[in-house]
PDB file of C-alpha atoms in Angstrom:
ATOM      1  CA  UNK T 120     116.198  96.777  91.560  1.00 59.00           C
ATOM      2  CA  UNK T 121     116.510  92.981  91.639  1.00 62.00           C
ATOM      3  CA  UNK T 122     113.627  91.365  90.271  1.00 88.00           C
ATOM      4  CA  UNK T 123     111.484  88.297  91.378  1.00 94.00           C
ATOM      5  CA  UNK T 124     109.782  85.593  89.201  1.00 95.00           C
ATOM      6  CA  UNK T 125     106.859  83.822  90.437  1.00 96.00           C
ATOM      7  CA  UNK T 126     104.203  81.720  88.759  1.00 97.00           C
ATOM      8  CA  UNK T 127     101.084  83.431  88.250  1.00 96.00           C
ATOM      9  CA  UNK T 128      98.834  80.821  89.850  1.00 97.00           C
ATOM     10  CA  UNK T 129      98.856  77.637  91.850  1.00 97.00           C
ATOM     11  CA  UNK T 130      96.413  75.244  93.203  1.00 97.00           C
ATOM     12  CA  UNK T 131      96.388  73.197  96.408  1.00 96.00           C
ATOM     13  CA  UNK T 132      94.228  70.721  98.227  1.00 96.00           C
ATOM     14  CA  UNK T 133      93.208  71.608 101.714  1.00 96.00           C
ATOM     15  CA  UNK T 134      95.423  70.175 104.486  1.00 96.00           C
ATOM     16  CA  UNK T 135      98.179  69.312 102.238  1.00 96.00           C
ATOM     17  CA  UNK T 136     101.701  71.162 102.041  1.00 96.00           C
ATOM     18  CA  UNK T 137     102.161  73.866  99.461  1.00 97.00           C
ATOM     19  CA  UNK T 138     105.502  75.012  98.052  1.00 98.00           C
ATOM     20  CA  UNK T 139     105.468  78.385  96.391  1.00 98.00           C
ATOM     21  CA  UNK T 140     108.449  79.077  94.447  1.00 98.00           C
ATOM     22  CA  UNK T 141     110.241  82.310  93.542  1.00 97.00           C
ATOM     23  CA  UNK T 142     113.322  82.898  91.420  1.00 96.00           C
ATOM     24  CA  UNK T 143     115.640  86.134  91.883  1.00 94.00           C
ATOM     25  CA  UNK T 144     118.639  85.233  89.929  1.00 93.00           C
ATOM     26  CA  UNK T 145     119.922  88.871  90.165  1.00 91.00           C
ATOM     27  CA  UNK T 146     119.914  89.093  93.974  1.00 93.00           C
ATOM     28  CA  UNK T 147     122.606  91.004  95.606  1.00 90.00           C
ATOM     29  CA  UNK T 148     124.504  90.041  98.730  1.00 89.00           C
ATOM     30  CA  UNK T 149     122.649  92.441 101.039  1.00 90.00           C
ATOM     31  CA  UNK T 150     119.023  91.860  99.693  1.00 92.00           C
ATOM     32  CA  UNK T 151     116.699  90.517 102.197  1.00 94.00           C
ATOM     33  CA  UNK T 152     113.831  87.875 100.921  1.00 95.00           C
ATOM     34  CA  UNK T 153     110.375  88.913 102.084  1.00 95.00           C
ATOM     35  CA  UNK T 154     107.123  87.188 101.542  1.00 96.00           C
ATOM     36  CA  UNK T 155     103.791  88.830 102.045  1.00 97.00           C
ATOM     37  CA  UNK T 156     100.436  87.759 101.115  1.00 97.00           C
ATOM     38  CA  UNK T 157      97.304  89.546 100.477  1.00 96.00           C
ATOM     39  CA  UNK T 158      93.970  87.826 101.064  1.00 94.00           C
ATOM     40  CA  UNK T 159      90.844  89.185  99.207  1.00 89.00           C
ATOM     41  CA  UNK T 160      89.667  92.765 100.098  1.00 87.00           C
ATOM     42  CA  UNK T 161      92.548  93.189 102.543  1.00 91.00           C
ATOM     43  CA  UNK T 162      96.017  94.927 102.921  1.00 94.00           C
ATOM     44  CA  UNK T 163      98.929  92.826 102.293  1.00 95.00           C
ATOM     45  CA  UNK T 164     100.256  90.689 105.422  1.00 95.00           C
ATOM     46  CA  UNK T 165     103.725  90.025 106.434  1.00 93.00           C
ATOM     47  CA  UNK T 166     104.660  86.159 106.302  1.00 95.00           C
ATOM     48  CA  UNK T 167     108.442  85.777 106.672  1.00 95.00           C
ATOM     49  CA  UNK T 168     111.622  87.015 105.680  1.00 94.00           C
ATOM     50  CA  UNK T 169     115.156  85.862 105.497  1.00 94.00           C
ATOM     51  CA  UNK T 170     118.626  86.551 104.193  1.00 94.00           C
ATOM     52  CA  UNK T 171     120.685  83.278 103.928  1.00 94.00           C
ATOM     53  CA  UNK T 172     119.425  80.545 106.347  1.00 93.00           C
ATOM     54  CA  UNK T 173     115.971  78.818 106.332  1.00 94.00           C
ATOM     55  CA  UNK T 174     113.621  80.421 108.483  1.00 95.00           C
ATOM     56  CA  UNK T 175     110.442  79.013 110.373  1.00 96.00           C
ATOM     57  CA  UNK T 176     107.673  80.954 112.022  1.00 93.00           C
ATOM     58  CA  UNK T 177     104.094  80.171 113.186  1.00 91.00           C
ATOM     59  CA  UNK T 178     102.673  80.851 109.646  1.00 91.00           C
ATOM     60  CA  UNK T 179     105.338  79.496 107.260  1.00 96.00           C
ATOM     61  CA  UNK T 180     108.674  78.201 106.479  1.00 97.00           C
ATOM     62  CA  UNK T 181     111.279  79.866 104.078  1.00 98.00           C
ATOM     63  CA  UNK T 182     113.705  77.821 102.215  1.00 98.00           C
ATOM     64  CA  UNK T 183     116.725  79.554 100.564  1.00 97.00           C
ATOM     65  CA  UNK T 184     118.879  78.076  98.039  1.00 96.00           C
ATOM     66  CA  UNK T 185     122.617  77.998  98.704  1.00 95.00           C
ATOM     67  CA  UNK T 186     123.270  80.210  95.947  1.00 95.00           C
ATOM     68  CA  UNK T 187     120.385  82.540  96.991  1.00 95.00           C
ATOM     69  CA  UNK T 188     119.084  82.836  93.454  1.00 95.00           C
ATOM     70  CA  UNK T 189     115.797  81.143  94.504  1.00 96.00           C
ATOM     71  CA  UNK T 190     113.632  80.574  97.464  1.00 97.00           C
ATOM     72  CA  UNK T 191     110.430  78.625  98.398  1.00 98.00           C
ATOM     73  CA  UNK T 192     107.681  79.602 100.765  1.00 98.00           C
ATOM     74  CA  UNK T 193     106.418  76.511 102.434  1.00 98.00           C
ATOM     75  CA  UNK T 194     102.803  76.331 103.963  1.00 97.00           C
ATOM     76  CA  UNK T 195     102.728  73.119 105.893  1.00 95.00           C
ATOM     77  CA  UNK T 196      99.026  72.529 105.943  1.00 95.00           C
ATOM     78  CA  UNK T 197      97.097  74.625 103.475  1.00 96.00           C
ATOM     79  CA  UNK T 198      93.702  75.842 104.796  1.00 96.00           C
ATOM     80  CA  UNK T 199      90.905  77.575 102.915  1.00 96.00           C
ATOM     81  CA  UNK T 200      92.046  80.704 104.645  1.00 95.00           C
ATOM     82  CA  UNK T 201      95.260  80.479 102.935  1.00 96.00           C
ATOM     83  CA  UNK T 202      93.906  81.306  99.739  1.00 97.00           C
ATOM     84  CA  UNK T 203      95.597  84.666  98.645  1.00 97.00           C
ATOM     85  CA  UNK T 204      98.135  86.146  96.362  1.00 97.00           C
ATOM     86  CA  UNK T 205     101.740  85.634  97.639  1.00 98.00           C
ATOM     87  CA  UNK T 206     104.289  88.148  96.788  1.00 97.00           C
ATOM     88  CA  UNK T 207     108.102  87.319  96.962  1.00 97.00           C
ATOM     89  CA  UNK T 208     110.124  90.510  97.301  1.00 95.00           C
ATOM     90  CA  UNK T 209     113.616  91.502  97.484  1.00 93.00           C
ATOM     91  CA  UNK T 210     114.424  94.265 100.159  1.00 91.00           C
ATOM     92  CA  UNK T 211     117.768  95.972  99.886  1.00 88.00           C
ATOM     93  CA  UNK T 212     119.391  96.161 103.299  1.00 85.00           C
ATOM     94  CA  UNK T 213     119.244  99.656 103.905  1.00 82.00           C
ATOM     95  CA  UNK T 214     115.951 100.315 102.533  1.00 83.00           C
ATOM     96  CA  UNK T 215     112.512  99.760 103.818  1.00 80.00           C
ATOM     97  CA  UNK T 216     110.834 100.112 100.277  1.00 87.00           C
ATOM     98  CA  UNK T 217     108.814  96.918  99.274  1.00 90.00           C
ATOM     99  CA  UNK T 218     108.711  96.516  95.416  1.00 90.00           C
ATOM    100  CA  UNK T 219     105.712  94.095  94.692  1.00 92.00           C
ATOM    101  CA  UNK T 220     105.662  92.142  91.487  1.00 88.00           C
ATOM    102  CA  UNK T 221     102.430  90.206  90.156  1.00 89.00           C
ATOM    103  CA  UNK T 222     102.575  87.340  92.881  1.00 95.00           C
ATOM    104  CA  UNK T 223     101.264  83.914  92.720  1.00 97.00           C
ATOM    105  CA  UNK T 224      97.545  83.508  93.424  1.00 97.00           C
ATOM    106  CA  UNK T 225      97.099  80.586  95.405  1.00 98.00           C
ATOM    107  CA  UNK T 226      93.724  78.556  95.197  1.00 97.00           C
ATOM    108  CA  UNK T 227      92.847  76.048  97.897  1.00 97.00           C
ATOM    109  CA  UNK T 228      90.446  73.434  97.141  1.00 96.00           C
ATOM    110  CA  UNK T 229      88.355  71.671  99.802  1.00 93.00           C
TER     111      UNK T 229
ATOM    112  CA  UNK J   3      96.372  96.512 119.775  1.00 65.00           C
ATOM    113  CA  UNK J   4      94.226  98.103 117.003  1.00 74.00           C
ATOM    114  CA  UNK J   5      96.780  97.723 114.212  1.00 92.00           C
ATOM    115  CA  UNK J   6      97.153 100.055 111.404  1.00 96.00           C
ATOM    116  CA  UNK J   7      94.080 101.896 110.914  1.00 96.00           C
ATOM    117  CA  UNK J   8      93.099 104.114 107.814  1.00 97.00           C
ATOM    118  CA  UNK J   9      90.416 106.651 107.170  1.00 97.00           C
ATOM    119  CA  UNK J  10      88.292 107.038 105.256  1.00 97.00           C
ATOM    120  CA  UNK J  11      87.261 103.556 104.051  1.00 96.00           C
ATOM    121  CA  UNK J  12      85.962 104.934 100.735  1.00 96.00           C
ATOM    122  CA  UNK J  13      86.140 108.216  98.951  1.00 96.00           C
ATOM    123  CA  UNK J  14      84.683 109.461  95.706  1.00 98.00           C
ATOM    124  CA  UNK J  15      86.241 112.771  94.247  1.00 98.00           C
ATOM    125  CA  UNK J  16      86.191 114.732  91.098  1.00 98.00           C
ATOM    126  CA  UNK J  17      88.966 115.228  88.543  1.00 98.00           C
ATOM    127  CA  UNK J  18      91.069 118.321  89.614  1.00 98.00           C
ATOM    128  CA  UNK J  19      90.152 118.004  93.164  1.00 98.00           C
ATOM    129  CA  UNK J  20      92.576 117.418  96.037  1.00 98.00           C
ATOM    130  CA  UNK J  21      92.195 114.495  98.622  1.00 98.00           C
ATOM    131  CA  UNK J  22      93.836 113.707 102.271  1.00 98.00           C
ATOM    132  CA  UNK J  23      93.976 110.195 103.485  1.00 98.00           C
ATOM    133  CA  UNK J  24      94.931 109.327 107.003  1.00 98.00           C
ATOM    134  CA  UNK J  25      96.754 106.533 108.710  1.00 98.00           C
ATOM    135  CA  UNK J  26      97.523 105.738 112.346  1.00 97.00           C
ATOM    136  CA  UNK J  27     100.415 103.382 112.675  1.00 96.00           C
ATOM    137  CA  UNK J  28     100.544 100.160 114.889  1.00 95.00           C
ATOM    138  CA  UNK J  29     101.517 100.821 118.210  1.00 93.00           C
ATOM    139  CA  UNK J  30     105.257 101.086 118.955  1.00 91.00           C
ATOM    140  CA  UNK J  31     105.827 101.767 115.316  1.00 93.00           C
ATOM    141  CA  UNK J  32     107.624 104.764 114.173  1.00 93.00           C
ATOM    142  CA  UNK J  33     107.773 104.625 110.250  1.00 94.00           C
ATOM    143  CA  UNK J  34     105.141 104.926 107.890  1.00 96.00           C
ATOM    144  CA  UNK J  35     104.961 103.943 104.393  1.00 96.00           C
ATOM    145  CA  UNK J  36     102.325 104.637 101.454  1.00 98.00           C
ATOM    146  CA  UNK J  37     101.591 102.479  98.663  1.00 97.00           C
ATOM    147  CA  UNK J  38      99.040 102.709  95.683  1.00 98.00           C
ATOM    148  CA  UNK J  39      97.308  99.489  94.367  1.00 96.00           C
ATOM    149  CA  UNK J  40      95.514  99.603  91.092  1.00 95.00           C
ATOM    150  CA  UNK J  41      92.968  96.983  90.365  1.00 92.00           C
ATOM    151  CA  UNK J  42      94.457  93.558  89.604  1.00 89.00           C
ATOM    152  CA  UNK J  43      98.118  94.924  90.312  1.00 91.00           C
ATOM    153  CA  UNK J  44     100.500  94.710  93.055  1.00 92.00           C
ATOM    154  CA  UNK J  45     101.118  97.662  95.473  1.00 95.00           C
ATOM    155  CA  UNK J  46     103.467 100.415  94.326  1.00 95.00           C
ATOM    156  CA  UNK J  47     105.537 102.311  96.753  1.00 95.00           C
ATOM    157  CA  UNK J  48     104.691 106.085  96.989  1.00 97.00           C
ATOM    158  CA  UNK J  49     107.024 107.116  99.809  1.00 96.00           C
ATOM    159  CA  UNK J  50     108.079 106.526 103.586  1.00 95.00           C
ATOM    160  CA  UNK J  51     108.096 108.896 106.543  1.00 96.00           C
ATOM    161  CA  UNK J  52     110.363 108.557 109.532  1.00 94.00           C
ATOM    162  CA  UNK J  53     110.953 111.163 112.123  1.00 92.00           C
ATOM    163  CA  UNK J  54     108.603 113.431 110.199  1.00 94.00           C
ATOM    164  CA  UNK J  55     110.908 113.452 107.196  1.00 95.00           C
ATOM    165  CA  UNK J  56     110.302 111.842 103.954  1.00 94.00           C
ATOM    166  CA  UNK J  57     113.078 109.143 103.795  1.00 92.00           C
ATOM    167  CA  UNK J  58     112.372 107.371 100.459  1.00 92.00           C
ATOM    168  CA  UNK J  59     110.189 108.116  97.578  1.00 94.00           C
ATOM    169  CA  UNK J  60     108.911 106.018  94.676  1.00 93.00           C
ATOM    170  CA  UNK J  61     108.299 107.053  91.071  1.00 94.00           C
ATOM    171  CA  UNK J  62     105.366 109.247  91.800  1.00 97.00           C
ATOM    172  CA  UNK J  63     104.770 112.749  90.640  1.00 97.00           C
ATOM    173  CA  UNK J  64     104.971 115.773  93.060  1.00 96.00           C
ATOM    174  CA  UNK J  65     101.251 115.982  93.062  1.00 98.00           C
ATOM    175  CA  UNK J  66     101.470 113.094  95.847  1.00 98.00           C
ATOM    176  CA  UNK J  67     102.838 114.575  99.198  1.00 97.00           C
ATOM    177  CA  UNK J  68     102.829 113.732 102.743  1.00 97.00           C
ATOM    178  CA  UNK J  69     103.378 114.437 106.182  1.00 97.00           C
ATOM    179  CA  UNK J  70     104.183 112.631 109.398  1.00 97.00           C
ATOM    180  CA  UNK J  71     103.073 113.894 112.873  1.00 97.00           C
ATOM    181  CA  UNK J  72     104.853 113.856 116.164  1.00 96.00           C
ATOM    182  CA  UNK J  73     102.705 110.918 117.238  1.00 95.00           C
ATOM    183  CA  UNK J  74     104.004 109.030 114.197  1.00 96.00           C
ATOM    184  CA  UNK J  75     100.354 109.049 112.433  1.00 97.00           C
ATOM    185  CA  UNK J  76     100.713 110.321 108.609  1.00 98.00           C
ATOM    186  CA  UNK J  77      98.641 111.804 105.864  1.00 98.00           C
ATOM    187  CA  UNK J  78      98.794 111.281 102.206  1.00 98.00           C
ATOM    188  CA  UNK J  79      97.729 114.266 100.067  1.00 98.00           C
ATOM    189  CA  UNK J  80      97.085 114.167  96.324  1.00 98.00           C
ATOM    190  CA  UNK J  81      96.509 117.369  94.233  1.00 97.00           C
ATOM    191  CA  UNK J  82      94.994 117.757  90.703  1.00 98.00           C
ATOM    192  CA  UNK J  83      93.541 114.402  90.887  1.00 98.00           C
ATOM    193  CA  UNK J  84      93.460 112.351  87.631  1.00 98.00           C
ATOM    194  CA  UNK J  85      91.241 109.429  86.736  1.00 97.00           C
ATOM    195  CA  UNK J  86      94.242 107.268  86.844  1.00 97.00           C
ATOM    196  CA  UNK J  87      94.728 108.001  90.522  1.00 98.00           C
ATOM    197  CA  UNK J  88      91.664 105.764  91.213  1.00 98.00           C
ATOM    198  CA  UNK J  89      93.140 102.978  93.362  1.00 97.00           C
ATOM    199  CA  UNK J  90      93.301 101.408  96.758  1.00 97.00           C
ATOM    200  CA  UNK J  91      95.764 103.377  98.897  1.00 98.00           C
ATOM    201  CA  UNK J  92      97.638 101.340 101.458  1.00 98.00           C
ATOM    202  CA  UNK J  93      99.385 102.612 104.476  1.00 97.00           C
ATOM    203  CA  UNK J  94     101.965 100.471 106.270  1.00 96.00           C
ATOM    204  CA  UNK J  95     103.963 100.897 109.397  1.00 95.00           C
ATOM    205  CA  UNK J  96     107.059  99.308 110.705  1.00 90.00           C
ATOM    206  CA  UNK J  97     109.784  99.691 113.198  1.00 86.00           C
ATOM    207  CA  UNK J  98     113.387  99.170 112.452  1.00 79.00           C
ATOM    208  CA  UNK J  99     114.119  96.184 110.098  1.00 71.00           C
ATOM    209  CA  UNK J 100     111.012  94.262 110.829  1.00 75.00           C
ATOM    210  CA  UNK J 101     108.263  93.533 108.583  1.00 85.00           C
ATOM    211  CA  UNK J 102     105.736  96.066 107.569  1.00 91.00           C
ATOM    212  CA  UNK J 103     102.104  96.063 108.772  1.00 94.00           C
ATOM    213  CA  UNK J 104      99.418  97.083 106.347  1.00 96.00           C
ATOM    214  CA  UNK J 105      96.263  98.924 107.159  1.00 96.00           C
ATOM    215  CA  UNK J 106      93.053  97.780 105.240  1.00 95.00           C
ATOM    216  CA  UNK J 107      93.439 100.780 102.768  1.00 96.00           C
ATOM    217  CA  UNK J 108      91.462 103.615 101.440  1.00 97.00           C
ATOM    218  CA  UNK J 109      89.446 103.038  98.159  1.00 97.00           C
ATOM    219  CA  UNK J 110      89.779 106.248  96.212  1.00 98.00           C
ATOM    220  CA  UNK J 111      87.452 106.658  93.031  1.00 98.00           C
ATOM    221  CA  UNK J 112      88.147 109.676  90.791  1.00 98.00           C
ATOM    222  CA  UNK J 113      85.097 110.620  88.335  1.00 97.00           C
TER     223      UNK J 113
END
């Protein structure tokens, strides 16, 4: 399975944008890039996913590099409620199995 | 919409015992996946059920088994419990190629 590499932790100030990077140099052409986050004491929460083009939804934006070997999750204005572990996951096209790595722990300072 | 619900919330069992965990998927979802999350780690995929059949399985022994009912709800059974089975067990439901919706989990402690 293709793997992802994320920083262990990041800090952000409240109401500032946050860019969470993810490297996936061994991604295959049919792998979808998924992002989930897990708030303390909760199950993971779907954030966004994409294949080749950048994607936007009400929670975040996903910027995918042209060669697809990296992606960035963008939170436009971080709030204290965005403090969580963010997981970048590659999901093969014909599989619903999610392989979680260590993720990035995002800390948001007031 | 109640979202994904799981029961029980917490459970304490003794080594060698058997346990059954339950999951009700989000309304409209027909696929259920189970994950195990040890403390401080990311969730690990156990298996997935669709149309009452196990469709995919992760690297877990046969002690872990499951079932999906006609109403799409699901059970996870673990036999011959080991101390290492202590974890948060997460259920996720989905429909088609869309994202998975996770429940709050069942915290299993094996003593």
